[in-house]
mmCIF file of C-alpha atoms in Angstrom:
data_model
loop_
_atom_site.group_PDB
_atom_site.id
_atom_site.type_symbol
_atom_site.label_atom_id
_atom_site.label_comp_id
_atom_site.label_asym_id
_atom_site.label_seq_id
_atom_site.Cartn_x
_atom_site.Cartn_y
_atom_site.Cartn_z
ATOM 1 C CA MET A 1 157.699 -136.139 224.529
ATOM 2 C CA SER A 2 153.926 -137.571 224.014
ATOM 3 C CA GLU A 3 153.836 -140.100 221.107
ATOM 4 C CA ALA A 4 151.959 -137.243 219.197
ATOM 5 C CA GLY A 5 153.782 -134.811 217.420
ATOM 6 C CA THR A 6 155.422 -133.650 213.957
ATOM 7 C CA ALA A 7 158.623 -135.468 212.547
ATOM 8 C CA VAL A 8 160.114 -136.523 209.590
ATOM 9 C CA PRO A 9 157.919 -139.023 207.983
ATOM 10 C CA SER A 10 160.611 -141.512 207.287
ATOM 11 C CA ILE A 11 161.455 -141.959 210.878
ATOM 12 C CA ARG A 12 158.247 -144.044 211.258
ATOM 13 C CA ARG A 13 159.792 -146.888 209.490
ATOM 14 C CA SER A 14 163.399 -145.979 209.797
ATOM 15 C CA ARG A 15 166.184 -148.910 210.758
ATOM 16 C CA ASP A 16 168.711 -145.867 210.801
ATOM 17 C CA VAL A 17 170.157 -146.659 214.431
ATOM 18 C CA PRO A 18 172.398 -143.367 214.562
ATOM 19 C CA LEU A 19 169.914 -141.259 213.241
ATOM 20 C CA LEU A 20 167.064 -142.345 215.347
ATOM 21 C CA VAL A 21 169.440 -142.254 218.493
ATOM 22 C CA GLU A 22 170.377 -138.693 217.469
ATOM 23 C CA ARG A 23 166.607 -137.930 217.101
ATOM 24 C CA ALA A 24 165.514 -139.263 220.453
ATOM 25 C CA ARG A 25 168.300 -137.463 222.084
ATOM 26 C CA ALA A 26 167.029 -134.188 220.657
ATOM 27 C CA GLY A 27 163.629 -135.198 222.109
ATOM 28 C CA ASP A 28 161.821 -136.550 219.137
ATOM 29 C CA PRO A 29 158.846 -138.742 220.255
ATOM 30 C CA ARG A 30 158.428 -140.593 216.635
ATOM 31 C CA ALA A 31 162.132 -141.557 217.037
ATOM 32 C CA VAL A 32 161.789 -143.037 220.678
ATOM 33 C CA ALA A 33 158.704 -144.627 219.698
ATOM 34 C CA ARG A 34 160.414 -146.438 216.639
ATOM 35 C CA LEU A 35 163.432 -147.043 218.882
ATOM 36 C CA ILE A 36 161.149 -149.182 221.334
ATOM 37 C CA THR A 37 159.032 -150.689 218.576
ATOM 38 C CA LEU A 38 162.666 -152.064 217.189
ATOM 39 C CA VAL A 39 163.600 -153.311 220.965
ATOM 40 C CA GLU A 40 159.626 -155.267 221.131
ATOM 41 C CA ASN A 41 160.186 -156.637 217.696
ATOM 42 C CA GLY A 42 163.579 -158.117 218.461
ATOM 43 C CA ASP A 43 164.794 -156.637 215.142
ATOM 44 C CA GLU A 44 168.067 -157.727 213.875
ATOM 45 C CA VAL A 45 169.310 -154.139 214.413
ATOM 46 C CA LEU A 46 168.691 -154.488 218.308
ATOM 47 C CA PRO A 47 172.634 -154.907 219.084
ATOM 48 C CA GLN A 48 173.375 -151.854 217.160
ATOM 49 C CA VAL A 49 170.582 -149.730 219.395
ATOM 50 C CA ALA A 50 171.934 -151.319 222.468
ATOM 51 C CA ALA A 51 175.644 -150.393 221.407
ATOM 52 C CA ALA A 52 174.417 -146.751 220.758
ATOM 53 C CA LEU A 53 172.455 -146.288 223.779
ATOM 54 C CA ALA A 54 175.239 -147.959 225.876
ATOM 55 C CA PRO A 55 176.925 -144.226 226.961
ATOM 56 C CA TYR A 56 173.223 -143.090 228.351
ATOM 57 C CA ALA A 57 172.974 -146.083 230.646
ATOM 58 C CA GLY A 58 172.307 -145.392 234.433
ATOM 59 C CA GLN A 59 171.684 -141.845 234.096
ATOM 60 C CA ALA A 60 167.581 -141.890 234.943
ATOM 61 C CA GLN A 61 166.130 -142.958 238.004
ATOM 62 C CA VAL A 62 163.986 -146.031 237.624
ATOM 63 C CA VAL A 63 160.664 -146.289 239.838
ATOM 64 C CA GLY A 64 158.631 -149.207 239.513
ATOM 65 C CA LEU A 65 154.935 -149.511 240.623
ATOM 66 C CA THR A 66 153.183 -153.020 241.240
ATOM 67 C CA GLY A 67 150.204 -154.407 243.030
ATOM 68 C CA SER A 68 147.211 -156.278 242.271
ATOM 69 C CA PRO A 69 144.564 -155.017 239.965
ATOM 70 C CA GLY A 70 142.374 -152.130 241.083
ATOM 71 C CA VAL A 71 144.485 -150.420 243.718
ATOM 72 C CA GLY A 72 145.281 -147.625 241.463
ATOM 73 C CA LYS A 73 148.381 -148.410 239.992
ATOM 74 C CA SER A 74 147.883 -145.940 236.653
ATOM 75 C CA THR A 75 146.042 -143.022 238.746
ATOM 76 C CA THR A 76 149.188 -142.992 241.175
ATOM 77 C CA THR A 77 151.315 -142.934 238.169
ATOM 78 C CA ASN A 78 149.618 -140.217 236.624
ATOM 79 C CA GLU A 79 149.958 -137.977 239.959
ATOM 80 C CA LEU A 80 153.421 -138.722 240.309
ATOM 81 C CA VAL A 81 154.359 -137.639 236.617
ATOM 82 C CA ARG A 82 152.492 -134.391 237.951
ATOM 83 C CA ALA A 83 154.777 -134.106 240.761
ATOM 84 C CA LEU A 84 157.866 -134.904 238.995
ATOM 85 C CA ARG A 85 157.217 -132.395 236.112
ATOM 86 C CA ALA A 86 156.399 -129.495 238.571
ATOM 87 C CA ARG A 87 160.273 -130.418 239.654
ATOM 88 C CA GLY A 88 161.212 -129.908 235.931
ATOM 89 C CA HIS A 89 162.229 -133.699 235.444
ATOM 90 C CA ARG A 90 161.618 -135.337 231.944
ATOM 91 C CA VAL A 91 159.666 -138.252 232.607
ATOM 92 C CA GLY A 92 159.310 -141.571 231.023
ATOM 93 C CA VAL A 93 156.280 -144.077 231.636
ATOM 94 C CA LEU A 94 156.174 -147.991 230.583
ATOM 95 C CA ALA A 95 152.811 -149.030 231.406
ATOM 96 C CA VAL A 96 152.865 -153.045 230.848
ATOM 97 C CA ASP A 97 149.232 -154.391 229.933
ATOM 98 C CA PRO A 98 148.377 -158.011 229.916
ATOM 99 C CA SER A 99 148.261 -159.925 226.778
ATOM 100 C CA SER A 100 145.481 -162.056 225.607
ATOM 101 C CA PRO A 101 146.658 -166.123 226.239
ATOM 102 C CA PHE A 102 144.310 -166.685 223.272
ATOM 103 C CA THR A 103 144.849 -164.011 220.638
ATOM 104 C CA GLY A 104 148.106 -162.300 221.782
ATOM 105 C CA GLY A 105 146.200 -158.830 221.728
ATOM 106 C CA ALA A 106 146.268 -156.407 224.366
ATOM 107 C CA ILE A 107 144.023 -153.399 224.897
ATOM 108 C CA LEU A 108 146.926 -151.104 226.028
ATOM 109 C CA GLY A 109 144.253 -149.085 228.194
ATOM 110 C CA ASP A 110 146.526 -147.829 231.070
ATOM 111 C CA ARG A 111 147.562 -144.687 229.358
ATOM 112 C CA VAL A 112 143.781 -143.709 229.128
ATOM 113 C CA ARG A 113 143.996 -142.684 232.514
ATOM 114 C CA MET A 114 147.491 -140.794 231.817
ATOM 115 C CA GLN A 115 145.733 -138.287 229.487
ATOM 116 C CA ASP A 116 146.559 -135.303 231.288
ATOM 117 C CA HIS A 117 149.992 -135.480 230.103
ATOM 118 C CA ALA A 118 149.454 -136.364 226.376
ATOM 119 C CA THR A 119 150.446 -133.303 225.076
ATOM 120 C CA ASP A 120 153.592 -132.541 227.399
ATOM 121 C CA PRO A 121 156.774 -132.575 225.679
ATOM 122 C CA GLY A 122 158.525 -133.411 228.670
ATOM 123 C CA VAL A 123 156.406 -136.502 229.238
ATOM 124 C CA TYR A 124 156.618 -139.472 227.078
ATOM 125 C CA ILE A 125 154.167 -142.379 227.821
ATOM 126 C CA ARG A 126 154.629 -146.023 225.995
ATOM 127 C CA SER A 127 152.100 -148.899 226.874
ATOM 128 C CA MET A 128 153.389 -152.412 226.055
ATOM 129 C CA SER A 129 151.945 -155.582 226.055
ATOM 130 C CA SER A 130 153.427 -158.409 228.396
ATOM 131 C CA ARG A 131 153.215 -160.869 225.315
ATOM 132 C CA GLY A 132 152.756 -163.702 227.774
ATOM 133 C CA HIS A 133 155.777 -162.839 229.578
ATOM 134 C CA LEU A 134 155.418 -163.674 233.232
ATOM 135 C CA GLY A 135 156.509 -161.732 236.054
ATOM 136 C CA GLY A 136 154.360 -158.566 235.511
ATOM 137 C CA LEU A 137 156.757 -156.920 232.805
ATOM 138 C CA SER A 138 157.324 -157.375 229.078
ATOM 139 C CA ALA A 139 160.599 -159.203 228.034
ATOM 140 C CA ALA A 140 161.419 -156.155 226.386
ATOM 141 C CA THR A 141 161.084 -153.738 229.312
ATOM 142 C CA PRO A 142 164.805 -153.406 230.380
ATOM 143 C CA GLN A 143 165.857 -152.381 226.837
ATOM 144 C CA ALA A 144 162.867 -149.963 226.667
ATOM 145 C CA VAL A 145 164.390 -148.482 229.895
ATOM 146 C CA ARG A 146 167.458 -147.891 227.885
ATOM 147 C CA VAL A 147 165.585 -146.190 225.248
ATOM 148 C CA LEU A 148 164.053 -143.602 227.790
ATOM 149 C CA GLU A 149 167.325 -143.106 229.498
ATOM 150 C CA GLY A 150 168.849 -142.531 226.107
ATOM 151 C CA ALA A 151 166.243 -140.122 225.346
ATOM 152 C CA GLY A 152 167.460 -137.804 228.205
ATOM 153 C CA CYS A 153 164.461 -138.929 230.664
ATOM 154 C CA ASP A 154 165.600 -138.230 234.492
ATOM 155 C CA VAL A 155 162.904 -140.319 235.834
ATOM 156 C CA VAL A 156 161.413 -143.549 234.302
ATOM 157 C CA LEU A 157 158.193 -144.807 235.949
ATOM 158 C CA VAL A 158 157.669 -148.420 234.885
ATOM 159 C CA GLU A 159 154.113 -149.629 235.950
ATOM 160 C CA THR A 160 153.729 -153.517 235.690
ATOM 161 C CA VAL A 161 150.820 -155.581 234.848
ATOM 162 C CA GLY A 162 148.051 -156.078 237.718
ATOM 163 C CA VAL A 163 150.190 -158.641 239.480
ATOM 164 C CA GLY A 164 149.957 -161.551 241.913
ATOM 165 C CA GLN A 165 151.635 -162.343 245.117
ATOM 166 C CA ALA A 166 154.641 -164.145 243.239
ATOM 167 C CA GLU A 167 155.073 -161.672 240.628
ATOM 168 C CA VAL A 168 158.227 -159.653 241.386
ATOM 169 C CA GLU A 169 160.458 -159.228 238.317
ATOM 170 C CA VAL A 170 160.130 -155.612 238.783
ATOM 171 C CA ALA A 171 162.420 -155.612 241.827
ATOM 172 C CA SER A 172 165.304 -156.784 239.488
ATOM 173 C CA LEU A 173 164.889 -153.531 237.230
ATOM 174 C CA ALA A 174 163.834 -150.874 239.536
ATOM 175 C CA ASP A 175 166.065 -148.583 241.593
ATOM 176 C CA THR A 176 163.179 -148.210 243.826
ATOM 177 C CA THR A 177 160.192 -150.403 243.681
ATOM 178 C CA LEU A 178 156.809 -149.100 245.060
ATOM 179 C CA VAL A 179 154.293 -151.638 246.245
ATOM 180 C CA LEU A 180 150.384 -150.301 246.233
ATOM 181 C CA LEU A 181 148.014 -151.781 248.310
ATOM 182 C CA ALA A 182 144.344 -151.089 249.055
ATOM 183 C CA PRO A 183 142.179 -151.376 252.197
ATOM 184 C CA GLY A 184 140.146 -154.906 251.829
ATOM 185 C CA MET A 185 143.366 -156.635 250.733
ATOM 186 C CA GLY A 186 142.492 -159.533 252.942
ATOM 187 C CA ASP A 187 143.266 -160.482 256.756
ATOM 188 C CA ALA A 188 146.875 -159.977 258.633
ATOM 189 C CA ILE A 189 147.841 -163.609 257.048
ATOM 190 C CA GLN A 190 147.923 -161.928 253.768
ATOM 191 C CA ALA A 191 150.322 -159.320 254.965
ATOM 192 C CA VAL A 192 153.064 -161.915 256.078
ATOM 193 C CA LYS A 193 152.775 -163.952 253.180
ATOM 194 C CA ALA A 194 156.212 -164.509 251.009
ATOM 195 C CA GLY A 195 156.176 -162.686 247.419
ATOM 196 C CA ILE A 196 155.342 -159.647 246.116
ATOM 197 C CA LEU A 197 155.121 -157.950 249.562
ATOM 198 C CA GLU A 198 158.647 -158.712 250.292
ATOM 199 C CA ILE A 199 160.030 -156.668 247.289
ATOM 200 C CA ALA A 200 158.801 -153.209 248.596
ATOM 201 C CA ASP A 201 161.131 -150.166 249.100
ATOM 202 C CA VAL A 202 157.928 -148.170 249.778
ATOM 203 C CA PHE A 203 154.192 -149.341 250.583
ATOM 204 C CA VAL A 204 151.654 -147.109 249.244
ATOM 205 C CA VAL A 205 148.318 -147.377 250.705
ATOM 206 C CA ASN A 206 145.960 -145.883 248.407
ATOM 207 C CA LYS A 207 142.287 -145.506 248.725
ATOM 208 C CA ALA A 208 143.084 -144.577 251.959
ATOM 209 C CA ASP A 209 139.969 -142.597 252.651
ATOM 210 C CA ARG A 210 138.098 -145.911 252.713
ATOM 211 C CA ASP A 211 137.154 -147.988 255.658
ATOM 212 C CA GLY A 212 140.002 -150.555 256.683
ATOM 213 C CA ALA A 213 142.881 -148.511 255.859
ATOM 214 C CA ASP A 214 144.147 -148.255 259.263
ATOM 215 C CA ALA A 215 144.071 -152.110 259.738
ATOM 216 C CA THR A 216 146.106 -152.214 256.461
ATOM 217 C CA VAL A 217 148.497 -149.882 257.852
ATOM 218 C CA ARG A 218 148.797 -151.602 260.975
ATOM 219 C CA ASP A 219 149.112 -155.302 259.464
ATOM 220 C CA ILE A 220 152.066 -153.711 256.752
ATOM 221 C CA ASN A 221 153.993 -152.142 259.699
ATOM 222 C CA GLY A 222 153.552 -155.696 261.692
ATOM 223 C CA MET A 223 154.908 -157.195 258.571
ATOM 224 C CA ILE A 224 158.005 -154.815 258.339
ATOM 225 C CA ALA A 225 158.650 -155.272 262.077
ATOM 226 C CA LEU A 226 159.060 -158.730 261.671
ATOM 227 C CA GLY A 227 161.840 -158.655 259.347
ATOM 228 C CA GLU A 228 165.530 -158.823 260.381
ATOM 229 C CA ARG A 229 167.592 -155.765 259.436
ATOM 230 C CA GLY A 230 171.390 -155.257 260.079
ATOM 231 C CA PRO A 231 172.416 -151.800 261.459
ATOM 232 C CA GLY A 232 172.021 -149.102 258.422
ATOM 233 C CA GLN A 233 169.833 -151.369 256.308
ATOM 234 C CA TRP A 234 166.699 -149.950 254.839
ATOM 235 C CA ARG A 235 163.425 -150.119 256.435
ATOM 236 C CA PRO A 236 160.467 -149.829 253.751
ATOM 237 C CA GLN A 237 158.399 -146.841 254.115
ATOM 238 C CA VAL A 238 154.724 -146.909 254.464
ATOM 239 C CA VAL A 239 152.677 -144.085 253.098
ATOM 240 C CA ARG A 240 148.989 -143.342 252.423
ATOM 241 C CA SER A 241 147.364 -141.680 249.339
ATOM 242 C CA VAL A 242 143.935 -141.097 247.471
ATOM 243 C CA ALA A 243 145.693 -140.706 244.117
ATOM 244 C CA ALA A 244 142.232 -139.839 242.288
ATOM 245 C CA ARG A 245 142.293 -136.667 244.449
ATOM 246 C CA GLY A 246 146.131 -136.271 244.403
ATOM 247 C CA GLU A 247 146.368 -136.503 247.795
ATOM 248 C CA GLY A 248 149.459 -138.362 249.367
ATOM 249 C CA ILE A 249 151.625 -137.880 245.986
ATOM 250 C CA ASP A 250 154.115 -135.708 247.746
ATOM 251 C CA ASP A 251 154.568 -137.967 250.462
ATOM 252 C CA ILE A 252 155.538 -140.469 248.038
ATOM 253 C CA ALA A 253 157.926 -138.446 246.117
ATOM 254 C CA ALA A 254 159.642 -137.719 249.509
ATOM 255 C CA ALA A 255 159.669 -141.677 250.268
ATOM 256 C CA ILE A 256 161.244 -142.337 246.930
ATOM 257 C CA ASP A 257 163.847 -139.369 247.604
ATOM 258 C CA LYS A 258 164.756 -140.631 250.645
ATOM 259 C CA HIS A 259 165.086 -144.315 249.467
ATOM 260 C CA ARG A 260 167.305 -142.790 246.553
ATOM 261 C CA GLY A 261 169.418 -141.200 249.203
ATOM 262 C CA TRP A 262 170.007 -144.455 251.120
ATOM 263 C CA LEU A 263 170.949 -146.235 247.817
ATOM 264 C CA VAL A 264 173.673 -143.852 247.051
ATOM 265 C CA GLU A 265 174.836 -143.348 250.641
ATOM 266 C CA HIS A 266 175.254 -147.198 251.024
ATOM 267 C CA GLY A 267 176.594 -148.287 247.427
ATOM 268 C CA GLU A 268 173.402 -150.113 247.007
ATOM 269 C CA LEU A 269 172.209 -148.248 243.865
ATOM 270 C CA ARG A 270 175.443 -149.406 242.100
ATOM 271 C CA ARG A 271 175.107 -152.848 243.228
ATOM 272 C CA ARG A 272 171.460 -152.805 242.092
ATOM 273 C CA ARG A 273 172.234 -151.554 238.620
ATOM 274 C CA GLU A 274 174.852 -154.227 238.509
ATOM 275 C CA ALA A 275 172.527 -157.075 239.280
ATOM 276 C CA ARG A 276 170.093 -155.698 236.565
ATOM 277 C CA ALA A 277 172.697 -155.608 233.929
ATOM 278 C CA ALA A 278 173.680 -159.137 234.802
ATOM 279 C CA ALA A 279 170.416 -160.095 234.806
ATOM 280 C CA GLU A 280 170.128 -158.515 231.179
ATOM 281 C CA ILE A 281 173.099 -160.580 230.102
ATOM 282 C CA GLU A 282 171.612 -163.652 231.380
ATOM 283 C CA ALA A 283 168.260 -162.976 229.411
ATOM 284 C CA ILE A 284 169.954 -162.169 225.869
ATOM 285 C CA ALA A 285 172.070 -164.971 226.275
ATOM 286 C CA LEU A 286 169.598 -167.603 227.141
ATOM 287 C CA GLY A 287 167.647 -166.210 224.421
ATOM 288 C CA THR A 288 170.400 -166.809 221.986
ATOM 289 C CA LEU A 289 170.529 -170.338 223.240
ATOM 290 C CA ARG A 290 166.879 -170.880 222.983
ATOM 291 C CA ALA A 291 167.052 -169.712 219.372
ATOM 292 C CA ARG A 292 169.741 -172.239 218.557
ATOM 293 C CA ILE A 293 167.963 -175.092 220.289
ATOM 294 C CA GLY A 294 164.917 -174.262 218.242
ATOM 295 C CA SER A 295 166.990 -174.403 214.991
ATOM 296 C CA LEU A 296 167.961 -177.979 215.956
ATOM 297 C CA ARG A 297 164.473 -178.805 215.954
ATOM 298 C CA ASP A 298 164.631 -178.409 212.182
ATOM 299 C CA GLY A 299 167.405 -181.092 212.085
ATOM 300 C CA THR A 300 167.566 -184.960 212.967
ATOM 301 C CA GLY A 301 169.725 -184.293 216.146
ATOM 302 C CA LEU A 302 167.254 -183.663 218.724
ATOM 303 C CA ALA A 303 164.714 -186.036 217.358
ATOM 304 C CA ALA A 304 167.044 -188.675 217.516
ATOM 305 C CA LEU A 305 167.943 -187.720 221.018
ATOM 306 C CA ALA A 306 164.150 -187.456 221.915
ATOM 307 C CA GLY A 307 163.828 -191.102 220.367
ATOM 308 C CA LYS A 308 166.594 -192.700 222.527
ATOM 309 C CA VAL A 309 165.282 -191.093 225.812
ATOM 310 C CA ALA A 310 161.692 -191.994 224.962
ATOM 311 C CA GLU A 311 162.957 -195.839 224.584
ATOM 312 C CA GLY A 312 164.834 -195.669 227.808
ATOM 313 C CA SER A 313 168.368 -196.342 226.027
ATOM 314 C CA LEU A 314 169.529 -192.644 227.286
ATOM 315 C CA ASP A 315 168.818 -190.590 230.143
ATOM 316 C CA PRO A 316 167.478 -186.677 229.761
ATOM 317 C CA TYR A 317 170.705 -185.537 231.212
ATOM 318 C CA ALA A 318 172.950 -187.236 229.035
ATOM 319 C CA ALA A 319 170.687 -186.471 226.152
ATOM 320 C CA ALA A 320 171.021 -182.612 227.278
ATOM 321 C CA ASP A 321 174.646 -182.800 227.501
ATOM 322 C CA GLU A 322 174.955 -183.870 223.826
ATOM 323 C CA LEU A 323 172.423 -181.122 223.047
ATOM 324 C CA LEU A 324 174.934 -178.763 224.231
ATOM 325 C CA ALA A 325 177.903 -180.256 222.727
ATOM 326 C CA ASP A 326 176.005 -179.788 219.400
ATOM 327 C CA LEU A 327 175.238 -176.385 220.133
ATOM 328 C CA GLU A 328 179.042 -175.715 221.175
ATOM 329 C CA ARG A 329 180.008 -177.293 217.937
#
């Protein structure tokens, strides 16, 4: 389902949600693109979109790929798409790119590395700008995943922005999280730091033909051995690959399959998806609250409270309580 293709021109600007969902279910890439655009823009029809897509929730396997810039996330994603298509799966890809803190713009270049699949009707690739959202994803990513599920994708690959040690949001979205590493990541101390390395279900040591690959694998295995696990708990897999040559991709796919089997067997898949739904609900509720608080800035209530706090006649907690009471009213 490449974004290129023929479709009814009216789809491009349509806000007819039932029509868009019907077309998306039929495999129309323009309808999928339009739905994701509505999601990204926070359009007023977004609640209708969510309601129309609800019956199709949970039907796709969601795999997250994260790691530092330059470890080969896009190349690995491209090769995973090839392997999944060989199995007959319909695949959706959401590639999140960083946006400029000055202009808000983004190059959206991750899919340049995925041009092999641009004309494949069984693949839909969408680049998304992070729009300043922290955590390695875009705020619209969870709903975009729902769009791709509704469009009949069997697997959705979510590639994050090139992230740092503490940007771990993808773990709350994906059923299986791949953390990509490359030789030269640092000394053994880096391997035991809290943060992104703790969220991995599968470690992929990419560019494993380079010097230092053995040391990287050894450090990661050492970190895994330090973790406390009860009987039956998942032990992260460590896989080597050279994605640029297509090497090790079958091993990555096998590790994903193994983790999927464990999730189902231990009831963890349902727990993760319920946690994901809870996070979505909370994010929507908080967004609504922020919008309401923003509307208060146009009035005198917030300014009056701020004045009292500034002069010391009211503490900020009491002021916040008054603000929340105003919101309830």
